[in-house]
Amino acid sequence: MVTRVNGFSGMDIDSMVKSMMATKNLRLDRLNQDKQVLQWQRESYRDLSSKLYDFRINKLTTKYGNSSALNANNSVVSGNTTAVKAVASASATTAEMKVSVEKLASAKTLETSGLGQGISRNTFLANLDGVELSAMNESDLEAYLKKGFDITINGVSFKDKDGNSLFNGRTTISSFISTVNSNSQADVFASYDEATGKLSLASRSGGAAGDIKVETPSGKNSLIALFSKKTVIETNGAGENVTGNQTLADLQKLKDGKDPEPDAPMKGYSFMINGASFVFNETETISSVVSKINSSTQAGVVAAFDDKGKLTITANSGNEIKMGGNSYEFLSLFKGAVPFKEDANALKQVKDGLDAKVKVNGQSLENIRTNTFTINGVQLTLQEETDVDNPVIIKNQTDPDKALESIKGFIDDYNNLIKSLNSTIRETKYADFKPLTDEQKKEMKESEILTWTDKAKSGLLKNNDIIKSLLSDMRSIISEKLGPLNSIGITTGLYSENGKLVIKDEAKLKTALSSNPQAVIDLFQGADSAPNDGIFDKLADKASVAIQRISDRSGTNRFTTDVTSTFSEENPMGRQLKQYNSRIALMQRNIASTEDRYYKQFAAMEKAMSQMQSQSASLLAKLGN
């Protein structure tokens, strides 16, 4: 507040205005306090969402839900331990296996000729096409970036519902690779090597039966050509009536559709081919241009102009074409270029698809298409060929300790979560402790502010419906499985412990893990025939529902444990905060206007009193005379 100097009246105007504004300022303080409480509550929701996401993803899915977490079986490899990796499942037999690897499986692989080193995965496809984007005008550039690049792999055309290619000039190499790999029907694994600029496609089916059929259009829309050496430039053609005796000025006129301005300066064209510079003025004939390009040994290309008005530039054997300078403007005289035609050898097969040749206990296995497969409940990964007389020996052992620790870890995490949730909905709410105003904080010590704020934040989610519903769902899931849990030594705690899980008989649990590990896995992770019926999946589903409800209400990010993540504003709490901001801004303007009016009124009073005093003094002076 600006301090005003008191005038003739001798009144403390600042104090009087402050007193007159007290009611309005109190209403503003209450609005700011209500807004602060809502913000704190929103942050509490974010903390809760983070905690539930961590439990659902990091604990239930990743840590305890993976296939090895509850598996009490363990494979021991002896002999050539680097040749074969073995992982026993819960259904693994105790029979010893002797594994000989005569030949590793391989997938049929196709590869482009490559672009060379220096092009990263984040490069846009438009930048691979050999076109000088910087030379284009805005409309041409926009149209070019929207141009689709086509490819069909094993019958998958990668087009949207309208028949447009999923890949255009704005698609990055990384995005292209990801899209191909996410399509299971294409049945290939695509990769890009930044060191060579090569695109590789390997059959996912693997083995001799795995095949790859790639179809691409020739010319300007070929996606495969983007990752290959550029060997041919072919323009769209200036027209059948154009001859080699015509000049570049004639071509410019055809392109523009009008004569040049009478006083226009002579136009020139410059560009580079493989480092060789070419400069032509508008009087140069097409035949002369072709001749000069062909006479350059540095360029290493052959140029030709045909009766269709097309200019074609072809690299000499073993070479490629790299154009620079302002080649886009020059090529546009011939109605633009089909930038680089696809080399007939752009995509070559570099590896055959072969089945693995492997023997287990002397018996040859058939149709082993990949180097990872399962036999006798053991997943084998073939890594090296072995000597026939020196097989890898695999023995399976039962070791329940690891699975036991996983179950103990889950119980600890489950109990900690329900303890935290119960504590949150039962937290004391201190109705008399509102958020402190700036004026109040000025009168308090830092320790007093912290203590007060802790109480003001307490109970923000007391009796929260989302948490209560989640706790009820979690208790129901455990209650439904209480019979099987009791049979392996796990039960619930006292009623006052709110559904806490307790290992009542550890020896019983350890015996179950040793004698029937699959039953324990099915209980927690779900059986193969009912994968969503396990305790972990059921708890994860209910946590996911709660996370969604929290997000719908407060705008939290559903996919992170970050307690500083930003909020979405299109939700009830976000809209309510916007309303608070609007009301606070309106009230602040009203307070400023009212305060200014009061000061103006007091100033007018002071002026009137001063004038009255002056008039009185003048009158007394006259009477005195």
XYZ file of C-alpha atoms in Angstrom:
625
model
C 0.000 0.000 0.000
C 1.287 3.441 -0.913
C 1.622 5.705 2.157
C -0.092 9.059 1.785
C 1.056 12.202 3.629
C -1.563 13.432 6.064
C -2.802 16.944 5.395
C -4.391 19.856 7.222
C -6.908 17.728 9.139
C -4.231 15.977 11.149
C -6.067 12.660 10.733
C -4.151 9.370 10.189
C -5.660 8.730 6.774
C -3.637 5.549 6.099
C -4.951 3.956 9.282
C -8.477 5.075 8.532
C -8.384 3.659 4.976
C -6.857 0.433 6.255
C -9.660 0.128 8.795
C -12.287 0.839 6.155
C -10.756 -1.822 3.856
C -10.431 -4.463 6.581
C -13.630 -6.322 5.706
C -12.780 -6.539 2.011
C -9.194 -7.624 2.737
C -10.504 -10.280 5.116
C -12.706 -11.700 2.356
C -9.674 -11.733 0.023
C -7.586 -13.550 2.654
C -10.307 -16.177 3.012
C -10.425 -16.689 -0.743
C -6.644 -17.144 -0.876
C -6.828 -19.569 2.045
C -9.543 -21.629 0.357
C -7.469 -21.705 -2.837
C -4.394 -22.823 -0.878
C -6.338 -25.648 0.779
C -7.521 -26.825 -2.653
C -3.939 -26.728 -3.982
C -2.700 -28.718 -0.989
C -5.470 -31.253 -1.467
C -4.540 -31.569 -5.127
C -0.904 -32.168 -4.187
C -2.056 -34.820 -1.692
C -3.886 -36.551 -4.540
C -0.687 -36.420 -6.599
C 1.308 -38.000 -3.764
C -1.353 -40.696 -3.447
C -1.390 -41.379 -7.198
C 2.406 -41.661 -7.198
C 2.306 -44.142 -4.324
C -0.350 -46.290 -6.026
C 1.461 -46.214 -9.382
C 4.670 -47.347 -7.687
C 2.797 -50.215 -6.016
C 0.997 -51.220 -9.232
C 3.915 -51.011 -11.700
C 7.180 -51.207 -9.783
C 5.997 -53.718 -7.198
C 3.082 -55.848 -8.464
C 3.997 -55.915 -12.154
C 7.764 -55.548 -12.405
C 9.140 -56.876 -9.126
C 6.682 -59.582 -8.078
C 4.744 -60.236 -11.281
C 7.641 -61.391 -13.457
C 7.941 -65.088 -14.212
C 11.066 -65.655 -12.108
C 9.948 -63.878 -8.922
C 8.054 -66.843 -7.431
C 9.812 -69.622 -9.296
C 11.461 -72.015 -6.838
C 13.170 -74.008 -9.583
C 16.693 -73.197 -10.670
C 18.724 -74.523 -13.593
C 22.423 -75.234 -13.079
C 24.568 -75.293 -16.229
C 27.879 -77.140 -16.353
C 30.382 -77.839 -19.103
C 30.470 -75.066 -21.702
C 28.571 -72.539 -19.580
C 28.741 -69.785 -22.210
C 27.122 -71.852 -24.971
C 23.646 -72.271 -23.502
C 21.675 -70.209 -21.009
C 18.975 -72.108 -19.083
C 16.064 -70.740 -17.024
C 13.802 -73.246 -15.288
C 10.076 -72.556 -14.992
C 7.860 -73.770 -12.162
C 6.873 -76.732 -14.337
C 10.457 -77.803 -15.071
C 11.233 -81.489 -14.671
C 14.125 -82.759 -12.612
C 15.476 -84.794 -15.528
C 19.048 -83.967 -16.526
C 19.534 -82.633 -20.063
C 22.633 -82.836 -22.260
C 22.495 -80.178 -24.969
C 24.695 -80.072 -28.085
C 24.533 -77.095 -30.454
C 25.713 -77.835 -33.985
C 24.274 -74.699 -35.629
C 22.651 -71.539 -34.307
C 19.380 -70.374 -35.808
C 19.411 -67.226 -37.908
C 16.708 -64.965 -39.274
C 16.501 -63.922 -42.898
C 17.826 -60.360 -43.024
C 17.579 -57.677 -45.707
C 19.724 -54.556 -45.690
C 19.955 -51.312 -47.665
C 23.204 -50.023 -49.129
C 23.331 -47.295 -46.485
C 23.733 -43.541 -46.261
C 27.102 -43.467 -44.538
C 28.038 -42.274 -41.081
C 26.622 -39.180 -39.402
C 22.847 -39.455 -39.792
C 21.145 -39.960 -36.420
C 17.935 -41.809 -35.617
C 16.227 -38.476 -34.900
C 16.623 -37.296 -38.513
C 13.406 -36.591 -40.439
C 12.746 -38.709 -43.524
C 12.512 -35.516 -45.593
C 16.185 -34.888 -44.877
C 17.129 -38.257 -46.395
C 15.501 -37.553 -49.739
C 18.340 -35.503 -51.209
C 16.140 -32.428 -51.633
C 17.370 -29.021 -50.481
C 14.583 -28.078 -48.098
C 16.130 -24.688 -47.346
C 15.772 -23.686 -51.008
C 12.020 -24.340 -51.104
C 9.409 -21.653 -50.687
C 6.970 -22.048 -47.811
C 4.110 -23.632 -49.756
C 6.393 -26.086 -51.594
C 8.078 -27.052 -48.332
C 4.771 -27.703 -46.570
C 3.533 -29.841 -49.458
C 6.812 -31.748 -49.559
C 6.794 -32.493 -45.833
C 3.297 -33.949 -46.164
C 4.378 -36.269 -48.976
C 3.987 -39.899 -48.010
C 6.712 -42.530 -48.271
C 5.327 -45.988 -49.005
C 6.393 -49.479 -48.024
C 4.619 -52.832 -47.740
C 6.177 -55.554 -45.586
C 4.747 -59.067 -45.645
C 1.417 -57.680 -46.828
C 1.228 -54.862 -44.263
C 0.994 -51.561 -46.148
C 1.385 -49.144 -43.200
C -1.434 -46.829 -44.251
C -4.188 -45.111 -42.286
C -7.911 -45.716 -42.787
C -7.964 -43.166 -45.624
C -5.201 -44.967 -47.503
C -2.501 -42.411 -46.681
C 0.986 -43.561 -45.743
C 1.826 -43.501 -42.041
C 5.237 -42.082 -42.944
C 5.890 -38.605 -44.336
C 8.608 -35.988 -44.368
C 8.062 -35.160 -40.692
C 8.488 -38.789 -39.593
C 11.821 -39.483 -37.895
C 13.889 -42.597 -38.551
C 13.286 -43.615 -34.933
C 9.512 -43.245 -35.292
C 9.525 -45.250 -38.532
C 11.484 -48.075 -36.866
C 9.149 -48.058 -33.858
C 6.007 -48.199 -36.014
C 7.289 -51.152 -38.031
C 8.398 -53.068 -34.938
C 5.084 -52.515 -33.136
C 3.142 -54.196 -35.953
C 3.163 -57.921 -35.219
C 1.592 -58.814 -38.573
C 4.581 -57.394 -40.449
C 6.623 -60.075 -38.657
C 9.937 -58.251 -38.960
C 12.362 -56.509 -36.668
C 13.602 -53.238 -38.164
C 16.827 -51.564 -37.051
C 18.979 -48.633 -38.129
C 22.764 -48.395 -37.795
C 23.968 -44.808 -37.334
C 27.533 -45.875 -38.138
C 26.636 -46.996 -41.679
C 23.241 -45.426 -42.320
C 21.868 -48.878 -43.144
C 18.276 -49.989 -42.597
C 17.925 -53.693 -41.748
C 14.823 -55.888 -41.731
C 15.065 -59.276 -40.000
C 12.318 -61.901 -39.938
C 10.787 -62.332 -36.485
C 9.679 -65.863 -37.346
C 13.304 -66.825 -37.796
C 14.620 -70.045 -39.190
C 14.334 -71.424 -42.685
C 10.586 -70.767 -42.865
C 10.877 -67.094 -41.949
C 10.512 -64.851 -44.984
C 10.400 -61.150 -45.788
C 8.541 -59.694 -48.730
C 9.051 -55.975 -49.230
C 7.192 -53.958 -51.828
C 7.932 -50.300 -52.532
C 6.927 -48.045 -55.415
C 9.705 -46.943 -57.710
C 10.693 -43.301 -57.729
C 9.741 -40.499 -55.426
C 7.637 -42.343 -52.827
C 9.962 -45.271 -52.144
C 10.861 -45.459 -48.484
C 13.610 -48.035 -49.009
C 15.356 -45.680 -51.436
C 15.759 -43.158 -48.606
C 18.227 -45.491 -46.882
C 20.178 -46.367 -50.016
C 22.964 -44.805 -52.027
C 21.530 -42.238 -54.401
C 22.421 -43.239 -57.950
C 19.866 -41.601 -60.269
C 18.058 -38.264 -60.427
C 15.128 -38.108 -62.803
C 13.075 -34.939 -63.243
C 9.334 -34.930 -63.872
C 9.906 -33.339 -67.265
C 9.462 -29.865 -68.708
C 7.216 -31.132 -71.521
C 7.392 -32.964 -74.853
C 7.692 -29.739 -76.864
C 10.919 -28.717 -75.147
C 14.126 -29.381 -77.090
C 17.789 -29.287 -76.192
C 18.230 -26.054 -78.168
C 16.003 -24.101 -75.816
C 17.542 -21.998 -73.073
C 17.145 -21.989 -69.326
C 15.258 -18.710 -69.745
C 12.714 -20.588 -71.890
C 12.297 -23.160 -69.135
C 11.876 -20.416 -66.522
C 9.149 -18.838 -68.656
C 7.345 -22.191 -68.955
C 7.611 -22.676 -65.214
C 6.341 -19.176 -64.335
C 3.674 -19.155 -67.041
C 4.581 -15.603 -68.074
C 7.310 -13.481 -69.633
C 9.916 -11.983 -67.314
C 9.699 -8.307 -66.388
C 11.397 -6.095 -69.048
C 13.877 -4.619 -66.578
C 14.506 -7.873 -64.668
C 18.219 -8.680 -64.218
C 19.670 -11.706 -65.983
C 19.016 -14.814 -63.929
C 21.718 -17.329 -63.052
C 21.636 -20.912 -61.778
C 24.290 -22.560 -59.627
C 24.559 -25.970 -58.004
C 27.011 -28.710 -57.093
C 27.241 -32.394 -57.988
C 29.612 -34.467 -55.842
C 31.591 -31.339 -55.015
C 31.858 -30.083 -58.617
C 30.459 -26.545 -59.017
C 28.309 -25.532 -61.979
C 27.194 -21.990 -62.829
C 24.914 -21.219 -65.802
C 23.183 -18.045 -66.904
C 19.716 -18.010 -68.421
C 21.026 -17.916 -72.011
C 22.619 -21.365 -71.646
C 20.923 -24.066 -73.720
C 19.820 -27.373 -72.249
C 22.222 -29.247 -74.535
C 25.096 -27.082 -73.324
C 24.194 -27.719 -69.680
C 24.130 -31.483 -70.288
C 27.469 -31.361 -72.105
C 29.219 -29.405 -69.346
C 27.919 -31.740 -66.628
C 29.147 -34.767 -68.566
C 32.575 -33.253 -69.139
C 33.216 -32.927 -65.384
C 35.289 -35.842 -64.112
C 34.822 -34.632 -60.532
C 31.031 -34.875 -60.790
C 31.329 -38.475 -61.967
C 27.862 -38.600 -63.520
C 26.160 -38.888 -66.895
C 23.424 -36.374 -67.730
C 20.835 -36.916 -70.467
C 17.831 -35.010 -71.827
C 15.086 -36.983 -73.626
C 12.160 -36.202 -75.919
C 9.780 -36.129 -72.930
C 11.569 -33.097 -71.573
C 13.136 -35.084 -68.753
C 16.611 -34.415 -67.432
C 18.228 -37.531 -65.942
C 21.502 -37.616 -64.015
C 23.042 -41.048 -63.392
C 26.074 -41.811 -61.239
C 28.958 -43.671 -62.832
C 29.361 -47.295 -61.755
C 30.052 -47.621 -58.037
C 29.377 -43.945 -57.354
C 26.470 -42.085 -55.833
C 25.057 -38.602 -56.321
C 25.311 -35.847 -53.736
C 23.846 -32.548 -54.866
C 24.300 -29.200 -53.201
C 24.298 -25.490 -53.777
C 20.945 -24.372 -55.146
C 20.152 -27.533 -57.093
C 16.485 -27.378 -56.114
C 15.959 -24.176 -58.121
C 17.764 -25.606 -61.155
C 15.878 -28.928 -61.099
C 12.584 -27.083 -60.671
C 13.033 -25.795 -64.253
C 12.324 -29.374 -65.311
C 9.173 -29.458 -63.146
C 11.058 -30.747 -60.115
C 12.921 -33.961 -59.561
C 11.907 -37.419 -58.542
C 14.763 -36.881 -56.122
C 16.542 -40.202 -56.244
C 15.298 -43.246 -58.048
C 15.625 -46.496 -56.176
C 18.633 -48.583 -57.020
C 17.606 -52.035 -58.204
C 19.947 -53.401 -55.540
C 18.786 -51.039 -52.798
C 17.637 -53.897 -50.555
C 19.874 -56.957 -50.473
C 19.625 -60.183 -48.534
C 22.627 -60.335 -46.225
C 21.689 -63.343 -44.108
C 19.784 -66.561 -44.787
C 17.107 -67.864 -42.472
C 18.306 -71.122 -40.902
C 16.845 -73.467 -38.293
C 19.013 -74.288 -35.310
C 20.606 -77.723 -35.265
C 20.509 -78.907 -31.672
C 20.390 -82.215 -29.830
C 18.968 -82.858 -26.364
C 20.045 -86.135 -24.773
C 21.188 -87.315 -28.204
C 17.879 -86.606 -29.960
C 17.803 -84.018 -32.768
C 15.114 -81.365 -32.356
C 13.096 -80.299 -35.395
C 11.851 -76.845 -36.495
C 13.880 -74.848 -33.973
C 13.566 -71.490 -35.716
C 14.980 -69.247 -33.016
C 17.800 -69.563 -30.534
C 15.398 -69.342 -27.599
C 12.895 -72.134 -26.982
C 11.450 -74.169 -24.108
C 11.795 -77.894 -23.522
C 10.942 -79.904 -20.377
C 9.864 -76.663 -18.707
C 13.299 -75.081 -19.181
C 13.847 -72.074 -21.430
C 17.053 -72.584 -23.388
C 18.909 -69.770 -25.125
C 21.549 -70.988 -27.570
C 24.551 -68.660 -27.628
C 27.431 -70.646 -29.136
C 28.041 -73.819 -31.086
C 29.434 -76.706 -29.036
C 31.577 -79.769 -29.637
C 29.449 -82.849 -30.207
C 31.522 -84.745 -27.645
C 31.285 -81.979 -25.062
C 27.584 -81.174 -24.510
C 26.220 -78.643 -22.057
C 24.760 -80.370 -18.987
C 21.674 -78.841 -17.364
C 20.329 -79.938 -13.980
C 17.276 -78.464 -12.261
C 17.204 -77.847 -8.529
C 14.508 -76.652 -6.161
C 15.449 -73.514 -4.213
C 12.438 -71.935 -2.461
C 14.414 -69.202 -0.683
C 14.258 -66.666 -3.525
C 10.509 -67.145 -3.984
C 10.030 -66.941 -0.217
C 11.831 -63.589 -0.114
C 9.623 -62.322 -2.962
C 6.458 -63.242 -1.045
C 7.819 -61.621 2.117
C 8.659 -58.508 0.121
C 5.156 -58.363 -1.350
C 3.562 -58.738 2.088
C 5.733 -55.909 3.458
C 4.839 -53.621 0.540
C 1.141 -54.510 0.789
C 1.066 -53.892 4.545
C 2.935 -50.592 4.226
C 0.453 -49.411 1.609
C -2.705 -50.241 3.560
C -1.139 -48.725 6.692
C -0.442 -45.511 4.797
C -3.923 -45.428 3.237
C -5.660 -46.031 6.570
C -3.512 -43.370 8.202
C -4.496 -40.891 5.464
C -8.273 -41.326 5.835
C -8.032 -41.191 9.647
C -5.686 -38.232 9.876
C -6.871 -35.527 12.271
C -8.314 -32.421 10.646
C -7.631 -29.183 12.537
C -10.486 -26.903 11.500
C -9.043 -23.904 13.360
C -5.741 -24.039 11.503
C -6.201 -22.219 8.212
C -3.342 -21.451 5.795
C -1.332 -18.506 7.098
C -1.532 -15.147 5.352
C 1.621 -13.183 4.558
C 0.774 -10.732 7.359
C 0.405 -13.562 9.868
C 3.731 -15.101 8.835
C 5.496 -11.792 9.537
C 4.558 -12.126 13.199
C 5.748 -15.744 13.590
C 9.018 -17.659 13.869
C 9.999 -20.147 11.144
C 9.448 -23.116 13.469
C 6.001 -21.801 14.382
C 5.104 -21.426 10.704
C 6.142 -25.034 9.971
C 4.162 -26.417 12.918
C 1.090 -24.404 11.961
C 1.317 -25.399 8.286
C 1.648 -29.099 9.161
C -1.605 -28.899 11.103
C -3.275 -26.894 8.328
C -2.354 -29.644 5.842
C -3.486 -32.458 8.140
C -6.657 -34.353 7.236
C -6.991 -33.057 3.679
C -8.031 -36.549 2.512
C -9.806 -37.581 5.729
C -12.575 -40.114 4.961
C -11.722 -39.825 1.256
C -14.144 -41.880 -0.828
C -11.535 -43.051 -3.362
C -9.187 -44.380 -0.685
C -12.000 -46.025 1.291
C -13.258 -47.738 -1.858
C -9.747 -48.967 -2.714
C -9.171 -50.349 0.789
C -12.496 -52.166 0.627
C -11.571 -53.672 -2.753
C -8.158 -54.774 -1.491
C -9.682 -56.459 1.564
C -12.216 -58.237 -0.669
C -9.453 -59.611 -2.906
C -7.565 -61.020 0.077
C -10.772 -62.403 1.627
C -11.607 -64.251 -1.605
C -8.171 -65.896 -1.552
C -7.975 -66.445 2.205
C -8.544 -70.211 1.928
C -5.611 -70.846 -0.440
C -3.486 -68.351 1.508
C -4.162 -70.159 4.789
C -3.204 -73.452 3.149
C 0.326 -72.122 2.540
C 0.726 -70.478 5.960
C -0.442 -66.909 5.233
C -3.324 -65.228 7.080
C -4.593 -61.765 8.056
C -3.743 -59.887 11.227
C -5.973 -58.543 13.960
C -9.094 -56.534 13.120
C -7.360 -53.433 14.440
C -4.576 -53.971 11.883
C -7.028 -53.315 9.023
C -6.366 -56.294 6.770
C -2.644 -56.706 7.351
C -1.141 -59.907 5.887
C 0.899 -62.162 8.175
C 3.060 -65.218 7.494
C 1.788 -67.447 10.290
C 3.739 -70.567 9.325
C 6.906 -69.928 7.291
C 7.827 -73.618 7.199
C 4.446 -74.404 5.656
C 4.987 -71.731 2.997
C 8.476 -73.007 2.228
C 7.155 -76.556 1.852
C 4.479 -75.363 -0.577
C 7.100 -73.574 -2.659
C 9.195 -76.742 -2.829
C 6.472 -79.352 -3.359
C 3.985 -77.469 -5.536
C 5.514 -74.185 -6.730
C 3.051 -73.853 -9.618
C 0.084 -73.687 -7.213
C 1.732 -70.805 -5.341
C 2.497 -69.020 -8.612
C -1.102 -69.477 -9.794
C -2.397 -68.047 -6.508
C -0.366 -64.852 -6.753
C 0.309 -64.427 -10.487
C -2.660 -66.289 -11.967
C -2.771 -69.554 -13.886
C -2.133 -69.670 -17.635
C -5.829 -70.471 -18.119
C -6.898 -67.508 -15.937
C -4.020 -64.991 -15.981
C -6.089 -62.161 -14.477
C -7.246 -64.190 -11.474
C -4.049 -63.886 -9.450
C -3.793 -61.683 -6.365
C -1.208 -59.420 -8.024
C -3.328 -58.718 -11.114
C -6.494 -58.154 -9.095
C -4.736 -55.686 -6.784
C -3.113 -53.961 -9.763
C -6.506 -53.561 -11.463
C -8.048 -51.948 -8.375
C -5.041 -49.653 -7.954
C -5.427 -48.653 -11.609
C -9.104 -47.806 -11.051
C -8.181 -45.619 -8.072
C -5.422 -43.874 -10.044
C -7.915 -43.132 -12.835
C -10.483 -41.716 -10.382
C -7.803 -39.513 -8.810
C -6.771 -38.256 -12.247
C -10.369 -37.576 -13.289
C -10.911 -35.509 -10.156
C -7.606 -33.671 -9.762
C -5.792 -33.883 -13.121
C -2.823 -35.958 -11.925
C -0.579 -37.820 -14.363
C -1.619 -41.509 -14.286
C 1.720 -42.820 -15.522
C 4.387 -41.552 -13.167
C 5.747 -41.678 -9.633
C 7.009 -38.091 -9.980
C 5.505 -36.045 -7.137
C 6.386 -32.824 -8.999
C 4.594 -33.724 -12.240
C 2.261 -31.129 -13.736
C -1.526 -31.274 -13.533
C -4.096 -31.293 -16.293
C -6.545 -28.421 -15.854
C -9.610 -29.994 -17.501
C -11.043 -31.591 -14.368
C -13.192 -30.476 -11.407
C -10.297 -29.334 -9.213
C -8.545 -27.607 -12.100
C -11.700 -25.714 -13.025
C -12.309 -24.823 -9.382
C -8.802 -23.364 -9.117
C -9.442 -21.288 -12.242
C -12.592 -19.944 -10.605
C -10.639 -19.035 -7.474
C -8.029 -17.232 -9.580
C -10.731 -15.263 -11.383
C -12.511 -14.318 -8.154
C -9.251 -13.329 -6.469
C -8.187 -11.180 -9.438
C -11.618 -9.488 -9.517
C -11.555 -8.838 -5.778
C -8.003 -7.445 -5.960
C -9.112 -4.993 -8.659
C -12.153 -4.043 -6.576
C -10.036 -3.481 -3.467
C -7.537 -1.336 -5.369
C -10.351 0.716 -6.909
C -12.155 1.185 -3.579
C -8.938 2.099 -1.773
C -8.075 4.627 -4.468
C -11.572 6.134 -4.188
C -11.243 6.509 -0.409
C -7.922 8.308 -0.764
C -9.368 10.621 -3.387
C -12.275 11.428 -1.091
C -9.950 12.201 1.804
C -7.771 14.276 -0.501
C -10.855 16.259 -1.570
C -11.774 16.745 2.092
C -8.284 17.993 2.902
C -8.431 20.387 -0.022
C -11.855 21.707 1.036
C -10.699 22.184 4.626
C -7.586 23.965 3.406
C -9.665 26.284 1.225
C -12.057 26.944 4.128
C -9.143 27.780 6.405
C -7.745 30.136 3.786
C -11.118 31.859 3.390
C -11.518 32.177 7.182
C -8.086 33.690 7.517
C -8.858 36.180 4.749
C -12.183 37.150 6.343
C -10.596 37.666 9.762
C -7.921 39.794 8.187
C -10.530 42.029 6.567
C -12.527 42.329 9.788
C -9.377 43.231 11.634
C -8.840 46.119 9.274
